[in-house]
Amino acid sequence: QVQLVESGGDVVQPGRSLRLSCAASGFTFSLYGIHWVRQAPGKGLEWVAYISHGGTAKSYADSVKGRFTVSRDNSKSTLYLQMNSLTAEDTAVYYCAKKGDDRTYGGSIDFWGQGTLVTVSS
Amino acid sequence: DIVMTQSPDSLAVSLGERATINCKSSQSVLHSSNNKNYLAWYQQKPGQPPKLLIYWASTRESGIPDRFSGSGSGTDFTLTISSLQAEDVAVYYCHQYLGTLTFGGGTKVEIK
């Protein structure tokens, strides 16, 4: 079965960096684009970043552009999110989320990991 | 970006009764090339990640009970739970995937 397991969440001070990982299994990782979506405590869902199946296409929300970098290692079935210059507004649960195949799902997210909590606080 | 607006923010429904959640997009999510609405619905229970219920506005995901249904086109959409069960208590989000992904603010469904 599909599994996405995020890790790397922690409590960090403002201005510091953190790298999140997302380990995938149960599907052919190299065939699917993956999103990062975050959810601040008690709030709604905010799309953060996307990387295509081969890693050549990337996109970012304006709120993180220039600070966050998404990457992937298809040989390890792992996705990464490098987060720099963190602020309190980045405090959230970060989910990696699999993009469904275009023909069936049109690109909607069809599966989410359990998430990892990032807290930015002094 | 396309803004998604859900209503109501919360609703309380008796067990076995109908729950209706509305979602409005700031621009049409109907793609002219395939006449499909790029609109999905997710269910999120406390402490859990979102779970896909509906995509293409009205196509139920595999394994989702048929009491969940989606309707609408263009800019106005509805998620209906025909007979609310205790396990349906959750926050429900609409989501457009035509452009940069955006989500509605969520609707909390509780038991009356």
Short mmCIF file of C-alpha atoms in Angstrom, two decimals:
data_model
loop_
_atom_site.label_atom_id
_atom_site.label_comp_id
_atom_site.label_asym_id
_atom_site.label_seq_id
_atom_site.Cartn_x
_atom_site.Cartn_y
_atom_site.Cartn_z
CA GLN A 1 0.00 0.00 0.00
CA VAL A 2 1.07 3.59 -0.56
CA GLN A 3 3.10 5.07 2.27
CA LEU A 4 4.62 8.50 2.69
CA VAL A 5 6.59 9.03 5.88
CA GLU A 6 7.79 12.53 6.70
CA SER A 7 10.61 13.23 9.12
CA GLY A 8 12.87 16.05 10.20
CA GLY A 9 10.38 18.27 11.97
CA ASP A 10 11.77 20.06 15.01
CA VAL A 11 11.74 23.22 17.11
CA VAL A 12 14.06 25.80 15.57
CA GLN A 13 14.86 29.44 16.20
CA PRO A 14 13.83 32.15 13.75
CA GLY A 15 16.34 32.60 10.96
CA ARG A 16 17.62 29.03 11.17
CA SER A 17 17.32 26.22 8.63
CA LEU A 18 15.75 22.79 8.61
CA ARG A 19 15.52 19.95 6.09
CA LEU A 20 12.48 17.72 5.90
CA SER A 21 12.43 14.29 4.28
CA CYS A 22 9.61 12.17 2.92
CA ALA A 23 10.23 8.47 2.36
CA ALA A 24 7.89 6.83 -0.13
CA SER A 25 6.93 3.20 -0.64
CA GLY A 26 4.16 1.12 -2.16
CA PHE A 27 4.24 2.82 -5.55
CA THR A 28 6.72 3.67 -8.30
CA PHE A 29 8.06 6.89 -6.81
CA SER A 30 9.86 8.01 -9.96
CA LEU A 31 6.60 8.19 -11.93
CA TYR A 32 4.78 10.71 -9.72
CA GLY A 33 5.03 14.35 -8.88
CA ILE A 34 4.91 15.20 -5.18
CA HIS A 35 3.68 18.26 -3.32
CA TRP A 36 4.49 19.73 0.06
CA VAL A 37 1.42 21.15 1.82
CA ARG A 38 1.44 22.68 5.28
CA GLN A 39 -1.14 23.29 7.96
CA ALA A 40 -0.56 25.82 10.73
CA PRO A 41 -1.96 24.77 14.13
CA GLY A 42 -5.75 24.93 14.03
CA LYS A 43 -5.73 26.36 10.51
CA GLY A 44 -6.42 25.24 6.96
CA LEU A 45 -4.25 23.75 4.23
CA GLU A 46 -1.64 25.76 2.34
CA TRP A 47 0.21 24.46 -0.71
CA VAL A 48 3.96 25.02 -0.35
CA ALA A 49 5.87 23.43 -3.22
CA TYR A 50 5.79 20.89 -6.02
CA ILE A 51 8.36 18.79 -7.84
CA SER A 52 7.70 16.78 -10.97
CA HIS A 53 8.38 13.07 -11.22
CA GLY A 54 11.83 13.56 -12.74
CA GLY A 55 12.70 16.58 -10.64
CA THR A 56 13.04 18.95 -13.57
CA ALA A 57 9.95 21.05 -12.85
CA LYS A 58 9.56 22.79 -9.51
CA SER A 59 7.18 25.44 -8.24
CA TYR A 60 6.73 27.31 -4.97
CA ALA A 61 4.18 29.35 -3.11
CA ASP A 62 5.05 33.04 -2.99
CA SER A 63 5.27 32.80 0.80
CA VAL A 64 8.29 30.48 0.60
CA LYS A 65 9.85 31.35 -2.74
CA GLY A 66 13.56 32.04 -2.40
CA ARG A 67 13.71 30.43 1.06
CA PHE A 68 12.55 26.84 0.47
CA THR A 69 13.95 24.33 -2.03
CA VAL A 70 12.30 21.05 -2.98
CA SER A 71 14.34 18.15 -4.33
CA ARG A 72 14.10 14.41 -4.72
CA ASP A 73 16.28 11.32 -5.01
CA ASN A 74 14.40 8.76 -7.06
CA SER A 75 17.06 6.11 -6.34
CA LYS A 76 16.11 6.39 -2.66
CA SER A 77 12.38 7.09 -3.19
CA THR A 78 12.80 10.15 -1.02
CA LEU A 79 11.64 13.74 -1.26
CA TYR A 80 13.25 16.68 0.53
CA LEU A 81 12.31 20.19 1.56
CA GLN A 82 15.17 22.49 2.50
CA MET A 83 13.80 25.39 4.53
CA ASN A 84 15.99 28.44 5.18
CA SER A 85 15.41 31.74 6.97
CA LEU A 86 12.53 30.30 8.93
CA THR A 87 10.02 32.60 10.61
CA ALA A 88 7.20 32.02 13.09
CA GLU A 89 4.76 32.05 10.16
CA ASP A 90 6.37 28.81 8.93
CA THR A 91 5.21 26.95 12.03
CA ALA A 92 3.00 24.12 10.77
CA VAL A 93 2.59 20.45 10.13
CA TYR A 94 4.24 19.74 6.80
CA TYR A 95 2.71 17.02 4.65
CA CYS A 96 4.16 15.41 1.58
CA ALA A 97 1.35 14.53 -0.77
CA LYS A 98 1.35 12.38 -3.89
CA LYS A 99 -0.05 13.77 -7.10
CA GLY A 100 -2.49 11.33 -8.68
CA ASP A 101 -1.96 10.28 -12.26
CA ASP A 102 -3.21 12.87 -14.71
CA ARG A 103 -5.56 10.60 -16.63
CA THR A 104 -7.44 9.28 -13.58
CA TYR A 105 -7.19 12.15 -11.12
CA GLY A 106 -6.24 15.08 -13.31
CA GLY A 107 -3.42 15.93 -10.97
CA SER A 108 -5.35 16.14 -7.71
CA ILE A 109 -3.59 14.89 -4.60
CA ASP A 110 -4.62 11.28 -4.05
CA PHE A 111 -2.59 10.42 -0.93
CA TRP A 112 -1.07 12.29 2.00
CA GLY A 113 1.61 11.39 4.50
CA GLN A 114 1.04 11.72 8.25
CA GLY A 115 3.00 14.97 8.44
CA THR A 116 5.88 16.33 10.51
CA LEU A 117 5.64 19.33 12.85
CA VAL A 118 7.92 22.31 12.41
CA THR A 119 7.88 24.88 15.20
CA VAL A 120 9.77 28.13 14.75
CA SER A 121 10.22 29.84 18.08
CA SER A 122 12.88 31.64 20.07
CA ASP B 1 -4.41 32.34 -7.64
CA ILE B 2 -7.92 30.90 -7.54
CA VAL B 3 -9.54 31.62 -4.18
CA MET B 4 -11.80 28.91 -2.74
CA THR B 5 -14.52 29.99 -0.31
CA GLN B 6 -16.42 27.41 1.72
CA SER B 7 -19.67 27.79 3.64
CA PRO B 8 -20.64 27.34 6.33
CA ASP B 9 -17.57 27.36 8.56
CA SER B 10 -19.23 24.72 10.70
CA LEU B 11 -22.48 22.80 10.92
CA ALA B 12 -24.12 20.43 13.34
CA VAL B 13 -26.31 17.70 11.92
CA SER B 14 -28.29 14.94 13.59
CA LEU B 15 -27.25 11.36 12.97
CA GLY B 16 -28.92 10.07 9.82
CA GLU B 17 -29.65 13.54 8.51
CA ARG B 18 -28.19 15.28 5.46
CA ALA B 19 -25.15 17.54 5.61
CA THR B 20 -24.45 20.00 2.80
CA ILE B 21 -21.21 21.93 2.33
CA ASN B 22 -20.76 24.62 -0.30
CA CYS B 23 -17.62 25.73 -2.11
CA LYS B 24 -17.24 28.66 -4.47
CA SER B 25 -14.18 29.40 -6.60
CA SER B 26 -13.13 32.90 -7.64
CA GLN B 27 -12.89 31.73 -11.24
CA SER B 28 -14.12 28.73 -13.14
CA VAL B 29 -12.27 25.44 -12.59
CA LEU B 30 -13.97 23.87 -15.60
CA HIS B 31 -11.33 23.09 -18.24
CA SER B 32 -12.63 23.58 -21.76
CA SER B 33 -10.33 20.96 -23.30
CA ASN B 34 -11.96 18.04 -21.48
CA ASN B 35 -15.08 19.59 -19.91
CA LYS B 36 -13.94 18.47 -16.47
CA ASN B 37 -14.06 20.40 -13.23
CA TYR B 38 -10.69 20.36 -11.46
CA LEU B 39 -12.27 20.23 -8.01
CA ALA B 40 -11.70 17.74 -5.20
CA TRP B 41 -13.01 17.24 -1.68
CA TYR B 42 -11.00 15.97 1.29
CA GLN B 43 -11.97 14.79 4.75
CA GLN B 44 -9.65 15.44 7.68
CA LYS B 45 -10.27 13.85 11.05
CA PRO B 46 -8.48 15.15 14.17
CA GLY B 47 -4.80 14.22 14.23
CA GLN B 48 -4.95 12.69 10.75
CA PRO B 49 -3.93 13.86 7.28
CA PRO B 50 -6.57 14.74 4.71
CA LYS B 51 -8.19 11.87 2.81
CA LEU B 52 -9.44 12.14 -0.76
CA LEU B 53 -13.20 11.71 -1.06
CA ILE B 54 -14.17 13.18 -4.44
CA TYR B 55 -12.29 14.31 -7.54
CA TRP B 56 -13.44 15.75 -10.87
CA ALA B 57 -16.10 17.42 -8.67
CA SER B 58 -18.31 14.32 -8.57
CA THR B 59 -16.21 11.14 -8.91
CA ARG B 60 -16.05 9.21 -5.67
CA GLU B 61 -12.66 7.80 -4.75
CA SER B 62 -12.42 4.03 -4.42
CA GLY B 63 -13.62 2.82 -1.03
CA ILE B 64 -15.54 5.98 -0.15
CA PRO B 65 -19.11 5.25 0.99
CA ASP B 66 -21.84 6.26 -1.43
CA ARG B 67 -23.43 8.56 1.16
CA PHE B 68 -20.76 11.05 0.05
CA SER B 69 -21.51 12.81 -3.21
CA GLY B 70 -20.19 15.86 -5.03
CA SER B 71 -21.95 18.12 -7.49
CA GLY B 72 -21.59 21.43 -9.26
CA SER B 73 -19.70 22.95 -12.14
CA GLY B 74 -17.76 26.06 -13.04
CA THR B 75 -17.52 28.05 -9.83
CA ASP B 76 -20.12 26.52 -7.50
CA PHE B 77 -19.81 23.12 -5.89
CA THR B 78 -21.45 21.07 -3.16
CA LEU B 79 -20.43 18.13 -1.03
CA THR B 80 -23.38 16.20 0.38
CA ILE B 81 -23.36 13.57 3.09
CA SER B 82 -26.77 11.99 2.61
CA SER B 83 -27.07 10.30 6.02
CA LEU B 84 -24.55 11.51 8.57
CA GLN B 85 -22.74 8.82 10.55
CA ALA B 86 -20.72 9.30 13.73
CA GLU B 87 -17.50 8.53 11.85
CA ASP B 88 -18.13 11.44 9.47
CA VAL B 89 -17.27 14.01 12.14
CA ALA B 90 -14.37 15.84 10.53
CA VAL B 91 -13.29 18.99 8.72
CA TYR B 92 -14.00 18.96 5.00
CA TYR B 93 -11.96 20.91 2.45
CA CYS B 94 -12.59 21.71 -1.17
CA HIS B 95 -9.54 22.00 -3.40
CA GLN B 96 -8.93 23.18 -6.94
CA TYR B 97 -6.12 21.76 -9.02
CA LEU B 98 -6.64 23.63 -12.28
CA GLY B 99 -3.97 26.20 -11.43
CA THR B 100 -1.64 26.64 -8.52
CA LEU B 101 -3.19 24.39 -5.86
CA THR B 102 -5.51 26.16 -3.46
CA PHE B 103 -7.86 24.97 -0.74
CA GLY B 104 -11.02 26.23 0.87
CA GLY B 105 -10.93 27.26 4.49
CA GLY B 106 -12.63 24.10 5.69
CA THR B 107 -16.04 23.20 7.12
CA LYS B 108 -16.27 21.46 10.48
CA VAL B 109 -19.05 18.89 10.67
CA GLU B 110 -20.33 17.87 14.09
CA ILE B 111 -23.16 15.81 15.52
CA LYS B 112 -26.17 17.75 16.80
#
